[in-house]
Amino acid sequence: MNSGGHEMIKVKRLRHVTFTSPNIEAQLDYYQSIIGLGVIQRSDGRILLGTESEELTLVLERGAASQLTSIAYEVAPNLDPADLQKSLASLGIKSEIRSDTAPGTAKALVFDDPDGHRIELFSRWEFCKAVEPIRGLAVAKLGHVALHTPDPGRTAKFFGDVLGFRVSDRIEENFVFLRCGPEHHAMNFARGTDGRLHHLAFELRDASHMHQACDLLGRNKFQILWGPVRHGPGHNVAVYHYNPDGYLIELYYSMDLMLDEELGYFEPRPWHHDRPQRPKTWIGLPRDVWGVGPAKEATEFSPEMRGVK
Ligand SMILES: [Fe+2]
């Protein structure tokens, strides 16, 4: 879609998410000792955490409720925020240019998605080294964000039209997987009553890293609620557990890749249901290729249901 001569926005990469939490110290301890992020910067009530690859990944802010408030994406280099702002305005979306939302990001364009999350877009960022040794799993990166939404179709259309995401798969009318690069999904939308987080996923390197993750979760009494499993959509190997704020966290590796958008199919792999494996709507069960199905707690997905305030 060409929006009145303005450049169409195309998100390239998921960069970082911002969470508020009343239990910021418990969150910090979990992300340091289990997930393996390191503190980059710390001020009163705000902690920036990054990976061993020195990418800003998570911003923790003290707040009354535990919720995901903001998602930051990288757009193509050298895009001027003022041009992006015009492009959004032509789609009827009000946005604001902000300074210093993240280290090394001089200017970011900030606006709200239809479900009230703040979206931050920027083309410049800097690697940020943690000021402490990385412990825990030292995950490779933040892989994807899955959000609830009252209307997955409408929200997927917004992310497609406004941010350039492509649909990788759907599960019936209830779940949409979107990609912004070669990986099968960077965003998911699941039907729900509001825009709260469904799950947050961190990428592991390989099978031995997954084995290490399961041992570390077990040793620290984090119950594995789903998996290890090789999923159908995306064909990633995944395990799920709840973090101390009651949000579902996925650890995964080996996700499908669409290396060439023009070809329109995912790189062939032995466990694919279709040859070639193209984006489609998955209907019915089982979808997982192999593995342990979800515990009842894993499908409830709501901190309130687990008594977390
Ligand atoms: Fe996921």
PDB file of C-alpha atoms and ligand atoms in Angstrom:
ATOM      1  CA  MET A   1       0.000   0.000   0.000  1.00  0.00           C
ATOM      2  CA  ASN A   2       1.330   3.396  -0.904  1.00  0.00           C
ATOM      3  CA  SER A   3       0.016   5.910   1.580  1.00  0.00           C
ATOM      4  CA  GLY A   4      -0.244   9.212  -0.242  1.00  0.00           C
ATOM      5  CA  GLY A   5       3.331   9.203  -1.482  1.00  0.00           C
ATOM      6  CA  HIS A   6       4.815   8.565   1.941  1.00  0.00           C
ATOM      7  CA  GLU A   7       7.235   5.776   2.623  1.00  0.00           C
ATOM      8  CA  MET A   8       5.479   2.663   3.919  1.00  0.00           C
ATOM      9  CA  ILE A   9       6.869   1.700   7.330  1.00  0.00           C
ATOM     10  CA  LYS A  10       8.535  -1.690   7.459  1.00  0.00           C
ATOM     11  CA  VAL A  11       9.616  -3.011  10.836  1.00  0.00           C
ATOM     12  CA  LYS A  12      12.863  -4.987  10.515  1.00  0.00           C
ATOM     13  CA  ARG A  13      13.456  -6.372  14.004  1.00  0.00           C
ATOM     14  CA  LEU A  14      11.878  -6.730  17.414  1.00  0.00           C
ATOM     15  CA  ARG A  15      14.171  -4.872  19.806  1.00  0.00           C
ATOM     16  CA  HIS A  16      12.933  -4.610  23.417  1.00  0.00           C
ATOM     17  CA  VAL A  17       9.851  -4.614  25.624  1.00  0.00           C
ATOM     18  CA  THR A  18       8.940  -2.554  28.686  1.00  0.00           C
ATOM     19  CA  PHE A  19       7.185  -4.040  31.689  1.00  0.00           C
ATOM     20  CA  THR A  20       5.843  -2.383  34.785  1.00  0.00           C
ATOM     21  CA  SER A  21       5.829  -4.487  37.927  1.00  0.00           C
ATOM     22  CA  PRO A  22       5.148  -3.969  41.626  1.00  0.00           C
ATOM     23  CA  ASN A  23       7.766  -6.711  42.276  1.00  0.00           C
ATOM     24  CA  ILE A  24      10.626  -5.169  40.351  1.00  0.00           C
ATOM     25  CA  GLU A  25      13.326  -6.811  42.540  1.00  0.00           C
ATOM     26  CA  ALA A  26      11.839 -10.307  42.077  1.00  0.00           C
ATOM     27  CA  GLN A  27      11.621  -9.665  38.328  1.00  0.00           C
ATOM     28  CA  LEU A  28      15.221  -8.465  38.257  1.00  0.00           C
ATOM     29  CA  ASP A  29      16.451 -11.547  40.123  1.00  0.00           C
ATOM     30  CA  TYR A  30      14.527 -13.865  37.771  1.00  0.00           C
ATOM     31  CA  TYR A  31      15.790 -12.196  34.578  1.00  0.00           C
ATOM     32  CA  GLN A  32      19.375 -12.210  35.876  1.00  0.00           C
ATOM     33  CA  SER A  33      19.582 -15.687  37.408  1.00  0.00           C
ATOM     34  CA  ILE A  34      17.264 -17.668  35.099  1.00  0.00           C
ATOM     35  CA  ILE A  35      16.906 -15.927  31.717  1.00  0.00           C
ATOM     36  CA  GLY A  36      20.442 -14.554  31.850  1.00  0.00           C
ATOM     37  CA  LEU A  37      20.099 -10.865  31.092  1.00  0.00           C
ATOM     38  CA  GLY A  38      22.466  -8.334  32.623  1.00  0.00           C
ATOM     39  CA  VAL A  39      21.842  -4.868  34.055  1.00  0.00           C
ATOM     40  CA  ILE A  40      22.913  -2.161  31.610  1.00  0.00           C
ATOM     41  CA  GLN A  41      21.674   0.817  33.582  1.00  0.00           C
ATOM     42  CA  ARG A  42      19.744   1.307  36.766  1.00  0.00           C
ATOM     43  CA  SER A  43      17.973   4.346  38.157  1.00  0.00           C
ATOM     44  CA  ASP A  44      15.258   4.751  40.723  1.00  0.00           C
ATOM     45  CA  GLY A  45      12.388   2.530  39.630  1.00  0.00           C
ATOM     46  CA  ARG A  46      13.786   1.776  36.149  1.00  0.00           C
ATOM     47  CA  ILE A  47      16.180  -1.008  35.158  1.00  0.00           C
ATOM     48  CA  LEU A  48      17.523  -1.669  31.652  1.00  0.00           C
ATOM     49  CA  LEU A  49      18.572  -5.254  30.908  1.00  0.00           C
ATOM     50  CA  GLY A  50      20.446  -6.669  27.936  1.00  0.00           C
ATOM     51  CA  THR A  51      21.721  -9.934  26.501  1.00  0.00           C
ATOM     52  CA  GLU A  52      25.258 -11.259  26.353  1.00  0.00           C
ATOM     53  CA  SER A  53      25.240  -9.940  22.752  1.00  0.00           C
ATOM     54  CA  GLU A  54      24.856  -6.477  24.305  1.00  0.00           C
ATOM     55  CA  GLU A  55      21.381  -5.772  22.929  1.00  0.00           C
ATOM     56  CA  LEU A  56      18.887  -3.910  25.111  1.00  0.00           C
ATOM     57  CA  THR A  57      16.110  -6.465  25.659  1.00  0.00           C
ATOM     58  CA  LEU A  58      13.955  -5.586  28.638  1.00  0.00           C
ATOM     59  CA  VAL A  59      13.062  -2.422  30.540  1.00  0.00           C
ATOM     60  CA  LEU A  60      11.599  -2.981  34.018  1.00  0.00           C
ATOM     61  CA  GLU A  61       9.704  -0.087  35.560  1.00  0.00           C
ATOM     62  CA  ARG A  62       8.190   0.034  39.015  1.00  0.00           C
ATOM     63  CA  GLY A  63       4.394   0.283  38.703  1.00  0.00           C
ATOM     64  CA  ALA A  64       1.186  -0.596  40.490  1.00  0.00           C
ATOM     65  CA  ALA A  65       0.270  -3.389  38.070  1.00  0.00           C
ATOM     66  CA  SER A  66       2.379  -5.993  36.332  1.00  0.00           C
ATOM     67  CA  GLN A  67       1.928  -5.451  32.625  1.00  0.00           C
ATOM     68  CA  LEU A  68       3.652  -5.089  29.310  1.00  0.00           C
ATOM     69  CA  THR A  69       3.395  -1.424  28.364  1.00  0.00           C
ATOM     70  CA  SER A  70       5.611  -0.936  25.332  1.00  0.00           C
ATOM     71  CA  ILE A  71       7.243  -2.761  22.411  1.00  0.00           C
ATOM     72  CA  ALA A  72      10.210  -1.307  20.520  1.00  0.00           C
ATOM     73  CA  TYR A  73      11.118  -2.179  16.926  1.00  0.00           C
ATOM     74  CA  GLU A  74      13.950  -1.298  14.613  1.00  0.00           C
ATOM     75  CA  VAL A  75      13.038   0.101  11.194  1.00  0.00           C
ATOM     76  CA  ALA A  76      15.256   0.461   8.102  1.00  0.00           C
ATOM     77  CA  PRO A  77      18.405   2.521   8.609  1.00  0.00           C
ATOM     78  CA  ASN A  78      18.349   6.224   7.806  1.00  0.00           C
ATOM     79  CA  LEU A  79      14.569   6.577   8.033  1.00  0.00           C
ATOM     80  CA  ASP A  80      13.728  10.004   9.351  1.00  0.00           C
ATOM     81  CA  PRO A  81      11.238   9.948  12.262  1.00  0.00           C
ATOM     82  CA  ALA A  82       9.511  13.009  10.773  1.00  0.00           C
ATOM     83  CA  ASP A  83       8.845  11.081   7.537  1.00  0.00           C
ATOM     84  CA  LEU A  84       7.589   8.100   9.518  1.00  0.00           C
ATOM     85  CA  GLN A  85       5.310  10.444  11.403  1.00  0.00           C
ATOM     86  CA  LYS A  86       3.841  11.759   8.124  1.00  0.00           C
ATOM     87  CA  SER A  87       3.352   8.219   6.917  1.00  0.00           C
ATOM     88  CA  LEU A  88       1.434   7.331  10.101  1.00  0.00           C
ATOM     89  CA  ALA A  89      -0.594  10.560   9.895  1.00  0.00           C
ATOM     90  CA  SER A  90      -1.694   9.590   6.382  1.00  0.00           C
ATOM     91  CA  LEU A  91      -3.125   6.408   7.968  1.00  0.00           C
ATOM     92  CA  GLY A  92      -4.902   8.486  10.626  1.00  0.00           C
ATOM     93  CA  ILE A  93      -2.481   7.599  13.434  1.00  0.00           C
ATOM     94  CA  LYS A  94      -1.193  10.255  15.793  1.00  0.00           C
ATOM     95  CA  SER A  95       2.410   9.826  16.883  1.00  0.00           C
ATOM     96  CA  GLU A  96       5.059  11.692  18.804  1.00  0.00           C
ATOM     97  CA  ILE A  97       8.817  12.048  18.261  1.00  0.00           C
ATOM     98  CA  ARG A  98      10.632  11.403  21.538  1.00  0.00           C
ATOM     99  CA  SER A  99      14.262  11.690  22.532  1.00  0.00           C
ATOM    100  CA  ASP A 100      16.319   9.237  24.559  1.00  0.00           C
ATOM    101  CA  THR A 101      13.751   6.454  24.979  1.00  0.00           C
ATOM    102  CA  ALA A 102      16.673   3.998  25.009  1.00  0.00           C
ATOM    103  CA  PRO A 103      20.475   4.266  25.152  1.00  0.00           C
ATOM    104  CA  GLY A 104      21.925   5.251  21.793  1.00  0.00           C
ATOM    105  CA  THR A 105      18.495   6.064  20.379  1.00  0.00           C
ATOM    106  CA  ALA A 106      18.460   9.791  19.746  1.00  0.00           C
ATOM    107  CA  LYS A 107      14.940   9.838  18.340  1.00  0.00           C
ATOM    108  CA  ALA A 108      12.080   7.376  18.415  1.00  0.00           C
ATOM    109  CA  LEU A 109       8.600   7.624  16.988  1.00  0.00           C
ATOM    110  CA  VAL A 110       6.019   6.644  19.598  1.00  0.00           C
ATOM    111  CA  PHE A 111       2.328   5.820  19.129  1.00  0.00           C
ATOM    112  CA  ASP A 112      -0.381   3.476  20.459  1.00  0.00           C
ATOM    113  CA  ASP A 113      -1.573   0.260  18.843  1.00  0.00           C
ATOM    114  CA  PRO A 114      -5.350  -0.455  18.816  1.00  0.00           C
ATOM    115  CA  ASP A 115      -5.138  -2.326  22.149  1.00  0.00           C
ATOM    116  CA  GLY A 116      -3.269   0.434  23.991  1.00  0.00           C
ATOM    117  CA  HIS A 117       0.351  -0.757  23.887  1.00  0.00           C
ATOM    118  CA  ARG A 118       2.958   1.875  23.180  1.00  0.00           C
ATOM    119  CA  ILE A 119       4.879   1.173  19.979  1.00  0.00           C
ATOM    120  CA  GLU A 120       8.373   2.667  19.649  1.00  0.00           C
ATOM    121  CA  LEU A 121      10.126   2.802  16.279  1.00  0.00           C
ATOM    122  CA  PHE A 122      13.726   3.774  15.705  1.00  0.00           C
ATOM    123  CA  SER A 123      16.457   3.239  13.159  1.00  0.00           C
ATOM    124  CA  ARG A 124      19.479   3.987  15.338  1.00  0.00           C
ATOM    125  CA  TRP A 125      20.538   2.142  18.474  1.00  0.00           C
ATOM    126  CA  GLU A 126      23.770   1.185  20.159  1.00  0.00           C
ATOM    127  CA  PHE A 127      25.039  -2.019  21.655  1.00  0.00           C
ATOM    128  CA  CYS A 128      24.944  -1.786  25.458  1.00  0.00           C
ATOM    129  CA  LYS A 129      27.260  -3.837  27.590  1.00  0.00           C
ATOM    130  CA  ALA A 130      25.953  -5.123  30.918  1.00  0.00           C
ATOM    131  CA  VAL A 131      27.828  -3.689  33.893  1.00  0.00           C
ATOM    132  CA  GLU A 132      27.894  -7.119  35.558  1.00  0.00           C
ATOM    133  CA  PRO A 133      28.751 -10.694  34.498  1.00  0.00           C
ATOM    134  CA  ILE A 134      25.916 -12.496  32.667  1.00  0.00           C
ATOM    135  CA  ARG A 135      24.576 -15.474  34.653  1.00  0.00           C
ATOM    136  CA  GLY A 136      21.715 -17.918  34.121  1.00  0.00           C
ATOM    137  CA  LEU A 137      20.850 -19.142  30.630  1.00  0.00           C
ATOM    138  CA  ALA A 138      22.292 -16.223  28.705  1.00  0.00           C
ATOM    139  CA  VAL A 139      19.491 -16.481  26.129  1.00  0.00           C
ATOM    140  CA  ALA A 140      20.376 -15.539  22.565  1.00  0.00           C
ATOM    141  CA  LYS A 141      17.710 -12.844  22.245  1.00  0.00           C
ATOM    142  CA  LEU A 142      14.129 -11.741  22.746  1.00  0.00           C
ATOM    143  CA  GLY A 143      12.429 -13.818  20.042  1.00  0.00           C
ATOM    144  CA  HIS A 144       8.759 -12.912  20.022  1.00  0.00           C
ATOM    145  CA  VAL A 145       5.927 -11.252  21.895  1.00  0.00           C
ATOM    146  CA  ALA A 146       2.461 -12.846  21.992  1.00  0.00           C
ATOM    147  CA  LEU A 147      -0.401 -10.541  22.970  1.00  0.00           C
ATOM    148  CA  HIS A 148      -4.071 -11.066  23.585  1.00  0.00           C
ATOM    149  CA  THR A 149      -6.478  -8.978  21.549  1.00  0.00           C
ATOM    150  CA  PRO A 150     -10.264  -8.925  21.217  1.00  0.00           C
ATOM    151  CA  ASP A 151      -9.942  -9.292  17.433  1.00  0.00           C
ATOM    152  CA  PRO A 152      -6.778 -11.061  16.137  1.00  0.00           C
ATOM    153  CA  GLY A 153      -7.756 -10.416  12.502  1.00  0.00           C
ATOM    154  CA  ARG A 154      -8.128  -6.666  13.013  1.00  0.00           C
ATOM    155  CA  THR A 155      -4.896  -6.390  15.033  1.00  0.00           C
ATOM    156  CA  ALA A 156      -2.954  -8.442  12.474  1.00  0.00           C
ATOM    157  CA  LYS A 157      -4.254  -6.115   9.750  1.00  0.00           C
ATOM    158  CA  PHE A 158      -3.059  -3.084  11.750  1.00  0.00           C
ATOM    159  CA  PHE A 159       0.404  -4.608  12.189  1.00  0.00           C
ATOM    160  CA  GLY A 160       0.448  -5.466   8.481  1.00  0.00           C
ATOM    161  CA  ASP A 161      -0.814  -2.156   7.100  1.00  0.00           C
ATOM    162  CA  VAL A 162       0.974   0.150   9.547  1.00  0.00           C
ATOM    163  CA  LEU A 163       4.189  -1.722  10.384  1.00  0.00           C
ATOM    164  CA  GLY A 164       4.733  -4.024   7.395  1.00  0.00           C
ATOM    165  CA  PHE A 165       4.344  -7.388   9.204  1.00  0.00           C
ATOM    166  CA  ARG A 166       3.378 -10.469   7.128  1.00  0.00           C
ATOM    167  CA  VAL A 167       1.076 -13.299   8.223  1.00  0.00           C
ATOM    168  CA  SER A 168       3.035 -16.555   8.677  1.00  0.00           C
ATOM    169  CA  ASP A 169       0.227 -18.795   9.946  1.00  0.00           C
ATOM    170  CA  ARG A 170      -3.170 -18.674  11.624  1.00  0.00           C
ATOM    171  CA  ILE A 171      -4.773 -21.122  14.031  1.00  0.00           C
ATOM    172  CA  GLU A 172      -8.442 -21.086  13.096  1.00  0.00           C
ATOM    173  CA  GLU A 173      -9.848 -17.616  13.871  1.00  0.00           C
ATOM    174  CA  ASN A 174      -8.092 -17.388  17.222  1.00  0.00           C
ATOM    175  CA  PHE A 175      -4.344 -16.987  16.780  1.00  0.00           C
ATOM    176  CA  VAL A 176      -2.169 -15.181  14.221  1.00  0.00           C
ATOM    177  CA  PHE A 177       1.614 -15.468  13.739  1.00  0.00           C
ATOM    178  CA  LEU A 178       3.347 -12.468  12.134  1.00  0.00           C
ATOM    179  CA  ARG A 179       6.894 -12.059  10.839  1.00  0.00           C
ATOM    180  CA  CYS A 180       8.957  -8.946  10.165  1.00  0.00           C
ATOM    181  CA  GLY A 181      12.102 -10.801   9.032  1.00  0.00           C
ATOM    182  CA  PRO A 182      13.053 -14.346   8.053  1.00  0.00           C
ATOM    183  CA  GLU A 183      11.930 -15.928  11.356  1.00  0.00           C
ATOM    184  CA  HIS A 184       8.424 -17.413  11.334  1.00  0.00           C
ATOM    185  CA  HIS A 185       7.117 -15.042  13.996  1.00  0.00           C
ATOM    186  CA  ALA A 186       8.153 -11.977  15.974  1.00  0.00           C
ATOM    187  CA  MET A 187       4.577 -11.176  17.050  1.00  0.00           C
ATOM    188  CA  ASN A 188       1.539 -13.354  17.843  1.00  0.00           C
ATOM    189  CA  PHE A 189      -2.022 -12.317  18.538  1.00  0.00           C
ATOM    190  CA  ALA A 190      -4.396 -14.559  20.483  1.00  0.00           C
ATOM    191  CA  ARG A 191      -8.107 -13.920  20.938  1.00  0.00           C
ATOM    192  CA  GLY A 192      -8.776 -12.581  24.452  1.00  0.00           C
ATOM    193  CA  THR A 193     -10.749  -9.992  26.329  1.00  0.00           C
ATOM    194  CA  ASP A 194      -8.063  -7.280  26.276  1.00  0.00           C
ATOM    195  CA  GLY A 195      -4.482  -6.596  25.205  1.00  0.00           C
ATOM    196  CA  ARG A 196      -2.618  -8.304  28.030  1.00  0.00           C
ATOM    197  CA  LEU A 197       0.482 -10.388  27.389  1.00  0.00           C
ATOM    198  CA  HIS A 198      -0.071 -13.989  26.305  1.00  0.00           C
ATOM    199  CA  HIS A 199       3.599 -14.998  26.463  1.00  0.00           C
ATOM    200  CA  LEU A 200       7.093 -13.676  25.940  1.00  0.00           C
ATOM    201  CA  ALA A 201       9.656 -15.885  24.154  1.00  0.00           C
ATOM    202  CA  PHE A 202      13.438 -15.940  24.398  1.00  0.00           C
ATOM    203  CA  GLU A 203      15.584 -17.767  21.878  1.00  0.00           C
ATOM    204  CA  LEU A 204      18.058 -20.463  22.905  1.00  0.00           C
ATOM    205  CA  ARG A 205      20.991 -21.556  20.753  1.00  0.00           C
ATOM    206  CA  ASP A 206      20.359 -25.276  20.300  1.00  0.00           C
ATOM    207  CA  ALA A 207      19.303 -28.592  21.864  1.00  0.00           C
ATOM    208  CA  SER A 208      22.042 -28.573  24.491  1.00  0.00           C
ATOM    209  CA  HIS A 209      21.018 -25.060  25.560  1.00  0.00           C
ATOM    210  CA  MET A 210      17.419 -26.335  25.849  1.00  0.00           C
ATOM    211  CA  HIS A 211      18.622 -29.227  28.009  1.00  0.00           C
ATOM    212  CA  GLN A 212      20.499 -26.748  30.214  1.00  0.00           C
ATOM    213  CA  ALA A 213      17.337 -24.596  30.424  1.00  0.00           C
ATOM    214  CA  CYS A 214      15.159 -27.497  31.585  1.00  0.00           C
ATOM    215  CA  ASP A 215      17.740 -28.444  34.239  1.00  0.00           C
ATOM    216  CA  LEU A 216      18.009 -24.834  35.485  1.00  0.00           C
ATOM    217  CA  LEU A 217      14.208 -24.397  35.623  1.00  0.00           C
ATOM    218  CA  GLY A 218      13.868 -27.680  37.511  1.00  0.00           C
ATOM    219  CA  ARG A 219      16.660 -26.850  39.943  1.00  0.00           C
ATOM    220  CA  ASN A 220      14.964 -23.535  40.743  1.00  0.00           C
ATOM    221  CA  LYS A 221      11.445 -24.998  41.042  1.00  0.00           C
ATOM    222  CA  PHE A 222      10.027 -23.361  37.940  1.00  0.00           C
ATOM    223  CA  GLN A 223       7.544 -25.962  36.748  1.00  0.00           C
ATOM    224  CA  ILE A 224       7.631 -26.697  33.029  1.00  0.00           C
ATOM    225  CA  LEU A 225       3.996 -26.358  31.953  1.00  0.00           C
ATOM    226  CA  TRP A 226       4.255 -27.265  28.279  1.00  0.00           C
ATOM    227  CA  GLY A 227       6.963 -29.131  26.407  1.00  0.00           C
ATOM    228  CA  PRO A 228       9.591 -29.881  25.455  1.00  0.00           C
ATOM    229  CA  VAL A 229       7.561 -29.927  22.295  1.00  0.00           C
ATOM    230  CA  ARG A 230       8.114 -29.300  18.571  1.00  0.00           C
ATOM    231  CA  HIS A 231       5.252 -27.041  17.542  1.00  0.00           C
ATOM    232  CA  GLY A 232       3.307 -27.252  14.279  1.00  0.00           C
ATOM    233  CA  PRO A 233       3.128 -23.545  13.319  1.00  0.00           C
ATOM    234  CA  GLY A 234       6.760 -22.333  13.227  1.00  0.00           C
ATOM    235  CA  HIS A 235       8.107 -25.822  14.036  1.00  0.00           C
ATOM    236  CA  ASN A 236      10.163 -24.438  16.946  1.00  0.00           C
ATOM    237  CA  VAL A 237      11.130 -26.633  19.894  1.00  0.00           C
ATOM    238  CA  ALA A 238       9.729 -24.964  23.021  1.00  0.00           C
ATOM    239  CA  VAL A 239       9.202 -25.155  26.790  1.00  0.00           C
ATOM    240  CA  TYR A 240       6.981 -22.842  28.831  1.00  0.00           C
ATOM    241  CA  HIS A 241       7.001 -21.746  32.485  1.00  0.00           C
ATOM    242  CA  TYR A 242       5.604 -18.862  34.550  1.00  0.00           C
ATOM    243  CA  ASN A 243       7.848 -16.028  35.692  1.00  0.00           C
ATOM    244  CA  PRO A 244       7.452 -14.604  39.246  1.00  0.00           C
ATOM    245  CA  ASP A 245       4.791 -12.115  38.024  1.00  0.00           C
ATOM    246  CA  GLY A 246       2.703 -14.989  36.650  1.00  0.00           C
ATOM    247  CA  TYR A 247       3.411 -14.385  32.970  1.00  0.00           C
ATOM    248  CA  LEU A 248       4.065 -17.291  30.666  1.00  0.00           C
ATOM    249  CA  ILE A 249       7.638 -17.361  29.336  1.00  0.00           C
ATOM    250  CA  GLU A 250       8.656 -19.522  26.374  1.00  0.00           C
ATOM    251  CA  LEU A 251      12.189 -20.710  25.666  1.00  0.00           C
ATOM    252  CA  TYR A 252      12.683 -22.054  22.146  1.00  0.00           C
ATOM    253  CA  TYR A 253      15.092 -22.835  19.330  1.00  0.00           C
ATOM    254  CA  SER A 254      14.953 -24.099  15.722  1.00  0.00           C
ATOM    255  CA  MET A 255      12.158 -21.940  14.307  1.00  0.00           C
ATOM    256  CA  ASP A 256      11.066 -22.021  10.640  1.00  0.00           C
ATOM    257  CA  LEU A 257      12.696 -19.417   8.389  1.00  0.00           C
ATOM    258  CA  MET A 258      11.404 -17.768   5.243  1.00  0.00           C
ATOM    259  CA  LEU A 259      14.704 -16.704   3.723  1.00  0.00           C
ATOM    260  CA  ASP A 260      13.147 -15.332   0.538  1.00  0.00           C
ATOM    261  CA  GLU A 261       9.803 -13.532   0.709  1.00  0.00           C
ATOM    262  CA  GLU A 262       9.360 -13.846  -3.052  1.00  0.00           C
ATOM    263  CA  LEU A 263       9.464 -17.660  -2.847  1.00  0.00           C
ATOM    264  CA  GLY A 264       6.737 -17.462  -0.209  1.00  0.00           C
ATOM    265  CA  TYR A 265       7.579 -20.722   1.570  1.00  0.00           C
ATOM    266  CA  PHE A 266       9.537 -21.669   4.670  1.00  0.00           C
ATOM    267  CA  GLU A 267      12.895 -23.410   4.157  1.00  0.00           C
ATOM    268  CA  PRO A 268      12.005 -27.116   3.811  1.00  0.00           C
ATOM    269  CA  ARG A 269      12.518 -29.216   6.933  1.00  0.00           C
ATOM    270  CA  PRO A 270      11.824 -32.908   7.523  1.00  0.00           C
ATOM    271  CA  TRP A 271       8.935 -32.449   9.951  1.00  0.00           C
ATOM    272  CA  HIS A 272       6.883 -30.102   7.759  1.00  0.00           C
ATOM    273  CA  HIS A 273       3.277 -31.169   7.189  1.00  0.00           C
ATOM    274  CA  ASP A 274       3.167 -29.609   3.710  1.00  0.00           C
ATOM    275  CA  ARG A 275       5.714 -29.440   0.884  1.00  0.00           C
ATOM    276  CA  PRO A 276       6.428 -26.630   0.521  1.00  0.00           C
ATOM    277  CA  GLN A 277       5.338 -25.254   3.898  1.00  0.00           C
ATOM    278  CA  ARG A 278       3.543 -21.999   3.111  1.00  0.00           C
ATOM    279  CA  PRO A 279       1.582 -19.707   5.424  1.00  0.00           C
ATOM    280  CA  LYS A 280      -1.804 -21.315   6.089  1.00  0.00           C
ATOM    281  CA  THR A 281      -4.652 -21.646   8.562  1.00  0.00           C
ATOM    282  CA  TRP A 282      -4.168 -24.593  10.942  1.00  0.00           C
ATOM    283  CA  ILE A 283      -7.388 -26.351  11.925  1.00  0.00           C
ATOM    284  CA  GLY A 284      -7.843 -28.850  14.756  1.00  0.00           C
ATOM    285  CA  LEU A 285      -5.471 -30.911  16.900  1.00  0.00           C
ATOM    286  CA  PRO A 286      -2.867 -32.256  17.175  1.00  0.00           C
ATOM    287  CA  ARG A 287      -0.702 -29.439  15.853  1.00  0.00           C
ATOM    288  CA  ASP A 288       2.512 -30.233  17.669  1.00  0.00           C
ATOM    289  CA  VAL A 289       4.848 -32.572  15.758  1.00  0.00           C
ATOM    290  CA  TRP A 290       5.915 -34.299  18.979  1.00  0.00           C
ATOM    291  CA  GLY A 291       6.216 -33.664  22.697  1.00  0.00           C
ATOM    292  CA  VAL A 292       4.336 -33.083  25.880  1.00  0.00           C
ATOM    293  CA  GLY A 293       1.064 -31.130  25.587  1.00  0.00           C
ATOM    294  CA  PRO A 294       0.137 -28.131  27.749  1.00  0.00           C
ATOM    295  CA  ALA A 295      -0.772 -28.462  31.420  1.00  0.00           C
ATOM    296  CA  LYS A 296      -4.125 -26.874  32.242  1.00  0.00           C
ATOM    297  CA  GLU A 297      -2.293 -23.970  33.950  1.00  0.00           C
ATOM    298  CA  ALA A 298      -0.430 -23.185  30.730  1.00  0.00           C
ATOM    299  CA  THR A 299      -3.624 -22.571  28.765  1.00  0.00           C
ATOM    300  CA  GLU A 300      -5.159 -20.282  31.375  1.00  0.00           C
ATOM    301  CA  PHE A 301      -2.457 -17.705  30.617  1.00  0.00           C
ATOM    302  CA  SER A 302      -3.754 -15.131  33.051  1.00  0.00           C
ATOM    303  CA  PRO A 303      -1.890 -13.882  36.117  1.00  0.00           C
ATOM    304  CA  GLU A 304      -5.234 -13.082  37.801  1.00  0.00           C
ATOM    305  CA  MET A 305      -6.235 -16.721  37.542  1.00  0.00           C
ATOM    306  CA  ARG A 306      -3.041 -17.654  39.357  1.00  0.00           C
ATOM    307  CA  GLY A 307      -3.611 -15.194  42.182  1.00  0.00           C
ATOM    308  CA  VAL A 308      -0.867 -12.787  41.109  1.00  0.00           C
ATOM    309  CA  LYS A 309      -1.819  -9.164  41.724  1.00  0.00           C
TER     310      LYS A 309
HETATM  311 FE    FE B   1       5.593 -18.505  21.236  1.00  0.00          FE
END
